[in-house]
Amino acid sequence: MLPYILLAFLNGAIIGTSRAVNGKLSTKVGPFKASLWNHVVGFLFLTLVLLVMNDWKFDEAGSAPFTAYLGGFFGALFVAVNSYVFPRLGAMTAALMVISGQMITAVLIDYQSRDEAPGALRCLGVVIVIAGVYLSRVVSASQQASQQERQDT
């Protein structure tokens, strides 16, 4: 279990780095072009990986339902939206908002798929993350106001 946890943690660091890179590209070429380049480079990378692994069998792809392929649509939209909001909100706020949305959605998906209400600890976790978002915004606004007061005097 620990290797999977570490791999998930590493993936989070990679996502954070990807957001920063795409956000920077977005300010130069726009969010949709940044997302397109993200996916073109990703396609080329995965093509290379499949070439090296010699794993070109796609016959199982037809057995998945059509809705299973919506992940590509959601992934492209995710990258485009992140490329747009990241440079405008900053790394911390953008990441916390994304994580908050993911946590709330995960709780709802688990509730729908397991047909059981989320436990108190899960709900508390969501509340803590959202409270962290709120507090980081309040502290940031307070610090900006304090800096402005110092500059005005």
mmCIF file of N, CA and C in Angstrom, residues 29-152:
data_model
loop_
_atom_site.group_PDB
_atom_site.id
_atom_site.type_symbol
_atom_site.label_atom_id
_atom_site.label_comp_id
_atom_site.label_asym_id
_atom_site.label_seq_id
_atom_site.Cartn_x
_atom_site.Cartn_y
_atom_site.Cartn_z
ATOM 1 N N VAL A 29 0.044 32.131 -24.795
ATOM 2 C CA VAL A 29 -0.683 31.686 -25.988
ATOM 3 C C VAL A 29 -2.180 31.517 -25.759
ATOM 4 N N GLY A 30 -2.650 31.638 -24.515
ATOM 5 C CA GLY A 30 -4.061 31.451 -24.202
ATOM 6 C C GLY A 30 -4.314 30.053 -23.636
ATOM 7 N N PRO A 31 -5.390 29.903 -22.855
ATOM 8 C CA PRO A 31 -5.623 28.634 -22.156
ATOM 9 C C PRO A 31 -5.927 27.452 -23.071
ATOM 10 N N PHE A 32 -6.656 27.673 -24.160
ATOM 11 C CA PHE A 32 -7.009 26.544 -25.019
ATOM 12 C C PHE A 32 -5.818 26.076 -25.854
ATOM 13 N N LYS A 33 -5.010 27.011 -26.317
ATOM 14 C CA LYS A 33 -3.796 26.606 -27.039
ATOM 15 C C LYS A 33 -2.814 25.935 -26.087
ATOM 16 N N ALA A 34 -2.729 26.443 -24.855
ATOM 17 C CA ALA A 34 -1.855 25.802 -23.862
ATOM 18 C C ALA A 34 -2.325 24.377 -23.594
ATOM 19 N N SER A 35 -3.641 24.201 -23.481
ATOM 20 C CA SER A 35 -4.189 22.868 -23.265
ATOM 21 C C SER A 35 -3.919 21.970 -24.467
ATOM 22 N N LEU A 36 -4.070 22.518 -25.667
ATOM 23 C CA LEU A 36 -3.799 21.736 -26.870
ATOM 24 C C LEU A 36 -2.348 21.276 -26.886
ATOM 25 N N TRP A 37 -1.410 22.186 -26.615
ATOM 26 C CA TRP A 37 0.002 21.811 -26.601
ATOM 27 C C TRP A 37 0.277 20.775 -25.525
ATOM 28 N N ASN A 38 -0.363 20.932 -24.374
ATOM 29 C CA ASN A 38 -0.228 19.957 -23.299
ATOM 30 C C ASN A 38 -0.605 18.564 -23.786
ATOM 31 N N HIS A 39 -1.717 18.478 -24.489
ATOM 32 C CA HIS A 39 -2.195 17.177 -24.946
ATOM 33 C C HIS A 39 -1.410 16.640 -26.142
ATOM 34 N N VAL A 40 -0.929 17.513 -27.019
ATOM 35 C CA VAL A 40 -0.093 17.060 -28.140
ATOM 36 C C VAL A 40 1.206 16.456 -27.599
ATOM 37 N N VAL A 41 1.855 17.169 -26.675
ATOM 38 C CA VAL A 41 3.100 16.661 -26.098
ATOM 39 C C VAL A 41 2.818 15.378 -25.311
ATOM 40 N N GLY A 42 1.708 15.342 -24.574
ATOM 41 C CA GLY A 42 1.330 14.132 -23.849
ATOM 42 C C GLY A 42 1.078 12.963 -24.783
ATOM 43 N N PHE A 43 0.421 13.225 -25.907
ATOM 44 C CA PHE A 43 0.169 12.185 -26.906
ATOM 45 C C PHE A 43 1.484 11.628 -27.444
ATOM 46 N N LEU A 44 2.407 12.527 -27.767
ATOM 47 C CA LEU A 44 3.705 12.083 -28.282
ATOM 48 C C LEU A 44 4.462 11.261 -27.230
ATOM 49 N N PHE A 45 4.411 11.699 -25.982
ATOM 50 C CA PHE A 45 5.071 10.968 -24.904
ATOM 51 C C PHE A 45 4.469 9.574 -24.743
ATOM 52 N N LEU A 46 3.132 9.489 -24.708
ATOM 53 C CA LEU A 46 2.488 8.183 -24.537
ATOM 54 C C LEU A 46 2.703 7.279 -25.750
ATOM 55 N N THR A 47 2.780 7.875 -26.932
ATOM 56 C CA THR A 47 3.087 7.092 -28.128
ATOM 57 C C THR A 47 4.476 6.471 -27.997
ATOM 58 N N LEU A 48 5.429 7.243 -27.536
ATOM 59 C CA LEU A 48 6.782 6.737 -27.324
ATOM 60 C C LEU A 48 6.785 5.617 -26.279
ATOM 61 N N VAL A 49 6.060 5.822 -25.185
ATOM 62 C CA VAL A 49 5.976 4.786 -24.139
ATOM 63 C C VAL A 49 5.398 3.493 -24.712
ATOM 64 N N LEU A 50 4.313 3.600 -25.485
ATOM 65 C CA LEU A 50 3.705 2.406 -26.076
ATOM 66 C C LEU A 50 4.637 1.743 -27.089
ATOM 67 N N LEU A 51 5.403 2.544 -27.825
ATOM 68 C CA LEU A 51 6.392 1.977 -28.746
ATOM 69 C C LEU A 51 7.453 1.180 -27.992
ATOM 70 N N VAL A 52 7.969 1.764 -26.934
ATOM 71 C CA VAL A 52 9.002 1.096 -26.139
ATOM 72 C C VAL A 52 8.443 -0.175 -25.499
ATOM 73 N N MET A 53 7.194 -0.127 -25.029
ATOM 74 C CA MET A 53 6.575 -1.295 -24.380
ATOM 75 C C MET A 53 6.039 -2.299 -25.393
ATOM 76 N N ASN A 54 6.013 -1.907 -26.654
ATOM 77 C CA ASN A 54 5.451 -2.744 -27.717
ATOM 78 C C ASN A 54 4.035 -3.218 -27.357
ATOM 79 N N ASP A 55 3.209 -2.259 -26.960
ATOM 80 C CA ASP A 55 1.842 -2.564 -26.511
ATOM 81 C C ASP A 55 0.845 -1.785 -27.366
ATOM 82 N N TRP A 56 0.641 -2.231 -28.597
ATOM 83 C CA TRP A 56 -0.226 -1.520 -29.531
ATOM 84 C C TRP A 56 -1.564 -2.192 -29.747
ATOM 85 N N LYS A 57 -1.966 -3.091 -28.886
ATOM 86 C CA LYS A 57 -3.246 -3.788 -29.050
ATOM 87 C C LYS A 57 -4.363 -2.922 -28.471
ATOM 88 N N PHE A 58 -5.252 -2.479 -29.331
ATOM 89 C CA PHE A 58 -6.362 -1.635 -28.893
ATOM 90 C C PHE A 58 -7.706 -2.349 -29.038
ATOM 91 N N ASP A 59 -7.684 -3.676 -29.185
ATOM 92 C CA ASP A 59 -8.930 -4.405 -29.389
ATOM 93 C C ASP A 59 -9.846 -4.350 -28.173
ATOM 94 N N GLU A 60 -9.307 -4.172 -26.972
ATOM 95 C CA GLU A 60 -10.153 -4.090 -25.778
ATOM 96 C C GLU A 60 -10.839 -2.733 -25.654
ATOM 97 N N ALA A 61 -10.422 -1.742 -26.420
ATOM 98 C CA ALA A 61 -11.011 -0.404 -26.341
ATOM 99 C C ALA A 61 -12.486 -0.411 -26.725
ATOM 100 N N GLY A 62 -12.889 -1.269 -27.640
ATOM 101 C CA GLY A 62 -14.283 -1.324 -28.074
ATOM 102 C C GLY A 62 -15.220 -1.901 -27.033
ATOM 103 N N SER A 63 -14.673 -2.568 -26.016
ATOM 104 C CA SER A 63 -15.539 -3.181 -25.003
ATOM 105 C C SER A 63 -15.983 -2.187 -23.931
ATOM 106 N N ALA A 64 -15.358 -1.026 -23.865
ATOM 107 C CA ALA A 64 -15.735 -0.019 -22.867
ATOM 108 C C ALA A 64 -16.954 0.760 -23.363
ATOM 109 N N PRO A 65 -17.834 1.159 -22.453
ATOM 110 C CA PRO A 65 -18.983 1.959 -22.887
ATOM 111 C C PRO A 65 -18.534 3.344 -23.365
ATOM 112 N N PHE A 66 -19.338 3.956 -24.201
ATOM 113 C CA PHE A 66 -19.012 5.263 -24.770
ATOM 114 C C PHE A 66 -18.690 6.278 -23.672
ATOM 115 N N THR A 67 -19.455 6.254 -22.587
ATOM 116 C CA THR A 67 -19.264 7.239 -21.521
ATOM 117 C C THR A 67 -17.896 7.121 -20.865
ATOM 118 N N ALA A 68 -17.254 5.956 -20.980
ATOM 119 C CA ALA A 68 -15.926 5.786 -20.390
ATOM 120 C C ALA A 68 -14.901 6.706 -21.059
ATOM 121 N N TYR A 69 -15.162 7.107 -22.283
ATOM 122 C CA TYR A 69 -14.222 7.955 -23.017
ATOM 123 C C TYR A 69 -14.420 9.440 -22.716
ATOM 124 N N LEU A 70 -15.418 9.777 -21.929
ATOM 125 C CA LEU A 70 -15.613 11.175 -21.553
ATOM 126 C C LEU A 70 -14.473 11.692 -20.679
ATOM 127 N N GLY A 71 -13.688 10.774 -20.104
ATOM 128 C CA GLY A 71 -12.529 11.188 -19.315
ATOM 129 C C GLY A 71 -11.576 12.058 -20.122
ATOM 130 N N GLY A 72 -11.446 11.773 -21.406
ATOM 131 C CA GLY A 72 -10.592 12.602 -22.261
ATOM 132 C C GLY A 72 -11.129 14.014 -22.383
ATOM 133 N N PHE A 73 -12.440 14.127 -22.543
ATOM 134 C CA PHE A 73 -13.074 15.449 -22.607
ATOM 135 C C PHE A 73 -12.860 16.202 -21.295
ATOM 136 N N PHE A 74 -13.142 15.517 -20.167
ATOM 137 C CA PHE A 74 -12.982 16.165 -18.862
ATOM 138 C C PHE A 74 -11.523 16.522 -18.597
ATOM 139 N N GLY A 75 -10.606 15.652 -19.020
ATOM 140 C CA GLY A 75 -9.186 15.937 -18.822
ATOM 141 C C GLY A 75 -8.735 17.158 -19.599
ATOM 142 N N ALA A 76 -9.179 17.262 -20.854
ATOM 143 C CA ALA A 76 -8.809 18.423 -21.668
ATOM 144 C C ALA A 76 -9.413 19.704 -21.088
ATOM 145 N N LEU A 77 -10.663 19.625 -20.647
ATOM 146 C CA LEU A 77 -11.306 20.788 -20.035
ATOM 147 C C LEU A 77 -10.586 21.181 -18.744
ATOM 148 N N PHE A 78 -10.207 20.180 -17.949
ATOM 149 C CA PHE A 78 -9.483 20.432 -16.702
ATOM 150 C C PHE A 78 -8.191 21.197 -16.971
ATOM 151 N N VAL A 79 -7.421 20.740 -17.960
ATOM 152 C CA VAL A 79 -6.151 21.398 -18.267
ATOM 153 C C VAL A 79 -6.399 22.825 -18.763
ATOM 154 N N ALA A 80 -7.404 23.011 -19.621
ATOM 155 C CA ALA A 80 -7.681 24.352 -20.157
ATOM 156 C C ALA A 80 -8.122 25.304 -19.043
ATOM 157 N N VAL A 81 -9.024 24.852 -18.183
ATOM 158 C CA VAL A 81 -9.499 25.713 -17.091
ATOM 159 C C VAL A 81 -8.361 26.018 -16.123
ATOM 160 N N ASN A 82 -7.572 25.000 -15.779
ATOM 161 C CA ASN A 82 -6.433 25.236 -14.889
ATOM 162 C C ASN A 82 -5.440 26.204 -15.503
ATOM 163 N N SER A 83 -5.195 26.073 -16.805
ATOM 164 C CA SER A 83 -4.263 26.982 -17.472
ATOM 165 C C SER A 83 -4.761 28.418 -17.396
ATOM 166 N N TYR A 84 -6.078 28.581 -17.378
ATOM 167 C CA TYR A 84 -6.665 29.923 -17.312
ATOM 168 C C TYR A 84 -6.637 30.484 -15.891
ATOM 169 N N VAL A 85 -7.056 29.691 -14.892
ATOM 170 C CA VAL A 85 -7.204 30.224 -13.538
ATOM 171 C C VAL A 85 -5.908 30.246 -12.746
ATOM 172 N N PHE A 86 -4.966 29.370 -13.053
ATOM 173 C CA PHE A 86 -3.750 29.261 -12.252
ATOM 174 C C PHE A 86 -2.986 30.578 -12.155
ATOM 175 N N PRO A 87 -2.687 31.251 -13.278
ATOM 176 C CA PRO A 87 -1.944 32.508 -13.140
ATOM 177 C C PRO A 87 -2.772 33.640 -12.520
ATOM 178 N N ARG A 88 -4.093 33.494 -12.515
ATOM 179 C CA ARG A 88 -4.949 34.549 -11.974
ATOM 180 C C ARG A 88 -5.212 34.383 -10.486
ATOM 181 N N LEU A 89 -5.258 33.143 -10.011
ATOM 182 C CA LEU A 89 -5.532 32.889 -8.594
ATOM 183 C C LEU A 89 -4.272 32.642 -7.779
ATOM 184 N N GLY A 90 -3.219 32.217 -8.434
ATOM 185 C CA GLY A 90 -2.004 31.817 -7.727
ATOM 186 C C GLY A 90 -2.027 30.321 -7.456
ATOM 187 N N ALA A 91 -0.854 29.789 -7.186
ATOM 188 C CA ALA A 91 -0.703 28.343 -7.030
ATOM 189 C C ALA A 91 -1.519 27.792 -5.870
ATOM 190 N N MET A 92 -1.419 28.405 -4.711
ATOM 191 C CA MET A 92 -2.073 27.864 -3.517
ATOM 192 C C MET A 92 -3.586 27.879 -3.653
ATOM 193 N N THR A 93 -4.161 29.005 -4.016
ATOM 194 C CA THR A 93 -5.623 29.098 -4.111
ATOM 195 C C THR A 93 -6.158 28.188 -5.205
ATOM 196 N N ALA A 94 -5.510 28.182 -6.361
ATOM 197 C CA ALA A 94 -5.971 27.317 -7.451
ATOM 198 C C ALA A 94 -5.919 25.849 -7.038
ATOM 199 N N ALA A 95 -4.810 25.445 -6.425
ATOM 200 C CA ALA A 95 -4.676 24.045 -5.999
ATOM 201 C C ALA A 95 -5.714 23.683 -4.946
ATOM 202 N N LEU A 96 -5.908 24.559 -3.976
ATOM 203 C CA LEU A 96 -6.891 24.264 -2.923
ATOM 204 C C LEU A 96 -8.318 24.197 -3.476
ATOM 205 N N MET A 97 -8.631 25.053 -4.428
ATOM 206 C CA MET A 97 -9.973 25.003 -5.016
ATOM 207 C C MET A 97 -10.175 23.714 -5.803
ATOM 208 N N VAL A 98 -9.151 23.311 -6.552
ATOM 209 C CA VAL A 98 -9.239 22.056 -7.308
ATOM 210 C C VAL A 98 -9.384 20.881 -6.347
ATOM 211 N N ILE A 99 -8.568 20.857 -5.306
ATOM 212 C CA ILE A 99 -8.639 19.765 -4.335
ATOM 213 C C ILE A 99 -9.997 19.756 -3.635
ATOM 214 N N SER A 100 -10.525 20.928 -3.304
ATOM 215 C CA SER A 100 -11.848 20.991 -2.667
ATOM 216 C C SER A 100 -12.916 20.413 -3.586
ATOM 217 N N GLY A 101 -12.876 20.800 -4.849
ATOM 218 C CA GLY A 101 -13.841 20.260 -5.803
ATOM 219 C C GLY A 101 -13.694 18.761 -5.966
ATOM 220 N N GLN A 102 -12.456 18.276 -5.983
ATOM 221 C CA GLN A 102 -12.220 16.836 -6.098
ATOM 222 C C GLN A 102 -12.746 16.089 -4.877
ATOM 223 N N MET A 103 -12.530 16.648 -3.698
ATOM 224 C CA MET A 103 -12.984 15.974 -2.472
ATOM 225 C C MET A 103 -14.507 15.906 -2.411
ATOM 226 N N ILE A 104 -15.156 17.002 -2.721
ATOM 227 C CA ILE A 104 -16.625 17.009 -2.684
ATOM 228 C C ILE A 104 -17.180 16.030 -3.715
ATOM 229 N N THR A 105 -16.611 16.039 -4.909
ATOM 230 C CA THR A 105 -17.061 15.122 -5.951
ATOM 231 C C THR A 105 -16.789 13.672 -5.555
ATOM 232 N N ALA A 106 -15.640 13.402 -4.959
ATOM 233 C CA ALA A 106 -15.314 12.035 -4.527
ATOM 234 C C ALA A 106 -16.307 11.538 -3.486
ATOM 235 N N VAL A 107 -16.663 12.400 -2.547
ATOM 236 C CA VAL A 107 -17.653 12.009 -1.530
ATOM 237 C C VAL A 107 -18.987 11.696 -2.200
ATOM 238 N N LEU A 108 -19.401 12.529 -3.153
ATOM 239 C CA LEU A 108 -20.679 12.297 -3.843
ATOM 240 C C LEU A 108 -20.644 11.032 -4.700
ATOM 241 N N ILE A 109 -19.521 10.788 -5.375
ATOM 242 C CA ILE A 109 -19.408 9.574 -6.190
ATOM 243 C C ILE A 109 -19.420 8.333 -5.308
ATOM 244 N N ASP A 110 -18.676 8.379 -4.191
ATOM 245 C CA ASP A 110 -18.706 7.238 -3.266
ATOM 246 C C ASP A 110 -20.113 7.014 -2.722
ATOM 247 N N TYR A 111 -20.794 8.096 -2.406
ATOM 248 C CA TYR A 111 -22.159 7.980 -1.897
ATOM 249 C C TYR A 111 -23.073 7.339 -2.937
ATOM 250 N N GLN A 112 -22.944 7.780 -4.187
ATOM 251 C CA GLN A 112 -23.793 7.255 -5.253
ATOM 252 C C GLN A 112 -23.448 5.807 -5.582
ATOM 253 N N SER A 113 -22.161 5.481 -5.637
ATOM 254 C CA SER A 113 -21.765 4.132 -6.051
ATOM 255 C C SER A 113 -21.884 3.109 -4.925
ATOM 256 N N ARG A 114 -21.729 3.536 -3.682
ATOM 257 C CA ARG A 114 -21.821 2.611 -2.545
ATOM 258 C C ARG A 114 -23.179 2.644 -1.869
ATOM 259 N N ASP A 115 -23.957 3.644 -2.227
ATOM 260 C CA ASP A 115 -25.295 3.827 -1.655
ATOM 261 C C ASP A 115 -25.265 3.906 -0.130
ATOM 262 N N GLU A 116 -24.261 4.607 0.371
ATOM 263 C CA GLU A 116 -24.176 4.845 1.810
ATOM 264 C C GLU A 116 -23.692 6.272 2.048
ATOM 265 N N ALA A 117 -24.206 6.874 3.073
ATOM 266 C CA ALA A 117 -23.845 8.257 3.382
ATOM 267 C C ALA A 117 -22.387 8.322 3.819
ATOM 268 N N PRO A 118 -21.689 9.412 3.483
ATOM 269 C CA PRO A 118 -20.289 9.540 3.904
ATOM 270 C C PRO A 118 -20.197 9.656 5.414
ATOM 271 N N GLY A 119 -19.121 9.126 5.967
ATOM 272 C CA GLY A 119 -18.907 9.189 7.408
ATOM 273 C C GLY A 119 -18.543 10.587 7.869
ATOM 274 N N ALA A 120 -18.593 10.757 9.159
ATOM 275 C CA ALA A 120 -18.306 12.059 9.753
ATOM 276 C C ALA A 120 -16.875 12.510 9.454
ATOM 277 N N LEU A 121 -15.920 11.570 9.444
ATOM 278 C CA LEU A 121 -14.527 11.945 9.192
ATOM 279 C C LEU A 121 -14.324 12.448 7.762
ATOM 280 N N ARG A 122 -15.009 11.827 6.808
ATOM 281 C CA ARG A 122 -14.897 12.309 5.425
ATOM 282 C C ARG A 122 -15.464 13.712 5.304
ATOM 283 N N CYS A 123 -16.607 13.913 5.881
ATOM 284 C CA CYS A 123 -17.227 15.249 5.836
ATOM 285 C C CYS A 123 -16.338 16.266 6.540
ATOM 286 N N LEU A 124 -15.752 15.870 7.665
ATOM 287 C CA LEU A 124 -14.852 16.767 8.389
ATOM 288 C C LEU A 124 -13.633 17.114 7.536
ATOM 289 N N GLY A 125 -13.107 16.127 6.817
ATOM 290 C CA GLY A 125 -11.967 16.377 5.930
ATOM 291 C C GLY A 125 -12.301 17.406 4.869
ATOM 292 N N VAL A 126 -13.467 17.293 4.274
ATOM 293 C CA VAL A 126 -13.891 18.254 3.256
ATOM 294 C C VAL A 126 -14.025 19.646 3.879
ATOM 295 N N VAL A 127 -14.639 19.715 5.045
ATOM 296 C CA VAL A 127 -14.821 21.002 5.724
ATOM 297 C C VAL A 127 -13.470 21.629 6.058
ATOM 298 N N ILE A 128 -12.514 20.824 6.507
ATOM 299 C CA ILE A 128 -11.190 21.346 6.850
ATOM 300 C C ILE A 128 -10.493 21.916 5.617
ATOM 301 N N VAL A 129 -10.557 21.212 4.499
ATOM 302 C CA VAL A 129 -9.916 21.712 3.275
ATOM 303 C C VAL A 129 -10.569 23.013 2.824
ATOM 304 N N ILE A 130 -11.899 23.060 2.828
ATOM 305 C CA ILE A 130 -12.599 24.285 2.420
ATOM 306 C C ILE A 130 -12.308 25.420 3.396
ATOM 307 N N ALA A 131 -12.224 25.112 4.695
ATOM 308 C CA ALA A 131 -11.862 26.135 5.676
ATOM 309 C C ALA A 131 -10.446 26.636 5.411
ATOM 310 N N GLY A 132 -9.556 25.742 4.995
ATOM 311 C CA GLY A 132 -8.193 26.145 4.648
ATOM 312 C C GLY A 132 -8.174 27.106 3.473
ATOM 313 N N VAL A 133 -9.020 26.841 2.489
ATOM 314 C CA VAL A 133 -9.131 27.753 1.345
ATOM 315 C C VAL A 133 -9.584 29.128 1.823
ATOM 316 N N TYR A 134 -10.634 29.131 2.622
ATOM 317 C CA TYR A 134 -11.178 30.389 3.129
ATOM 318 C C TYR A 134 -10.130 31.137 3.958
ATOM 319 N N LEU A 135 -9.479 30.439 4.872
ATOM 320 C CA LEU A 135 -8.497 31.095 5.734
ATOM 321 C C LEU A 135 -7.305 31.612 4.945
ATOM 322 N N SER A 136 -6.870 30.863 3.934
ATOM 323 C CA SER A 136 -5.740 31.349 3.141
ATOM 324 C C SER A 136 -6.117 32.623 2.405
ATOM 325 N N ARG A 137 -7.354 32.739 1.963
ATOM 326 C CA ARG A 137 -7.809 33.959 1.282
ATOM 327 C C ARG A 137 -7.917 35.115 2.274
ATOM 328 N N VAL A 138 -8.434 34.844 3.470
ATOM 329 C CA VAL A 138 -8.586 35.896 4.482
ATOM 330 C C VAL A 138 -7.217 36.409 4.908
ATOM 331 N N VAL A 139 -6.288 35.503 5.180
ATOM 332 C CA VAL A 139 -4.933 35.901 5.595
ATOM 333 C C VAL A 139 -4.256 36.672 4.475
ATOM 334 N N SER A 140 -4.400 36.206 3.245
ATOM 335 C CA SER A 140 -3.786 36.889 2.112
ATOM 336 C C SER A 140 -4.350 38.298 1.962
ATOM 337 N N ALA A 141 -5.663 38.440 2.071
ATOM 338 C CA ALA A 141 -6.289 39.765 1.960
ATOM 339 C C ALA A 141 -5.831 40.667 3.101
ATOM 340 N N SER A 142 -5.718 40.098 4.293
ATOM 341 C CA SER A 142 -5.275 40.869 5.450
ATOM 342 C C SER A 142 -3.839 41.342 5.262
ATOM 343 N N GLN A 143 -2.981 40.470 4.764
ATOM 344 C CA GLN A 143 -1.590 40.843 4.530
ATOM 345 C C GLN A 143 -1.480 41.912 3.459
ATOM 346 N N GLN A 144 -2.292 41.814 2.413
ATOM 347 C CA GLN A 144 -2.260 42.823 1.359
ATOM 348 C C GLN A 144 -2.723 44.173 1.886
ATOM 349 N N ALA A 145 -3.778 44.158 2.704
ATOM 350 C CA ALA A 145 -4.268 45.407 3.292
ATOM 351 C C ALA A 145 -3.213 46.016 4.207
ATOM 352 N N SER A 146 -2.520 45.186 4.974
ATOM 353 C CA SER A 146 -1.482 45.662 5.877
ATOM 354 C C SER A 146 -0.318 46.268 5.102
ATOM 355 N N GLN A 147 0.076 45.631 4.012
ATOM 356 C CA GLN A 147 1.147 46.160 3.170
ATOM 357 C C GLN A 147 0.736 47.481 2.533
ATOM 358 N N GLN A 148 -0.530 47.569 2.118
ATOM 359 C CA GLN A 148 -1.022 48.803 1.513
ATOM 360 C C GLN A 148 -1.007 49.939 2.521
ATOM 361 N N GLU A 149 -1.382 49.643 3.780
ATOM 362 C CA GLU A 149 -1.375 50.671 4.829
ATOM 363 C C GLU A 149 0.032 51.179 5.066
ATOM 364 N N ARG A 150 1.019 50.258 5.086
ATOM 365 C CA ARG A 150 2.404 50.650 5.293
ATOM 366 C C ARG A 150 2.918 51.528 4.164
ATOM 367 N N GLN A 151 2.489 51.211 2.944
ATOM 368 C CA GLN A 151 2.929 52.002 1.786
ATOM 369 C C GLN A 151 2.276 53.379 1.798
ATOM 370 N N ASP A 152 1.047 53.448 2.303
ATOM 371 C CA ASP A 152 0.330 54.732 2.337
ATOM 372 C C ASP A 152 0.875 55.656 3.403
#
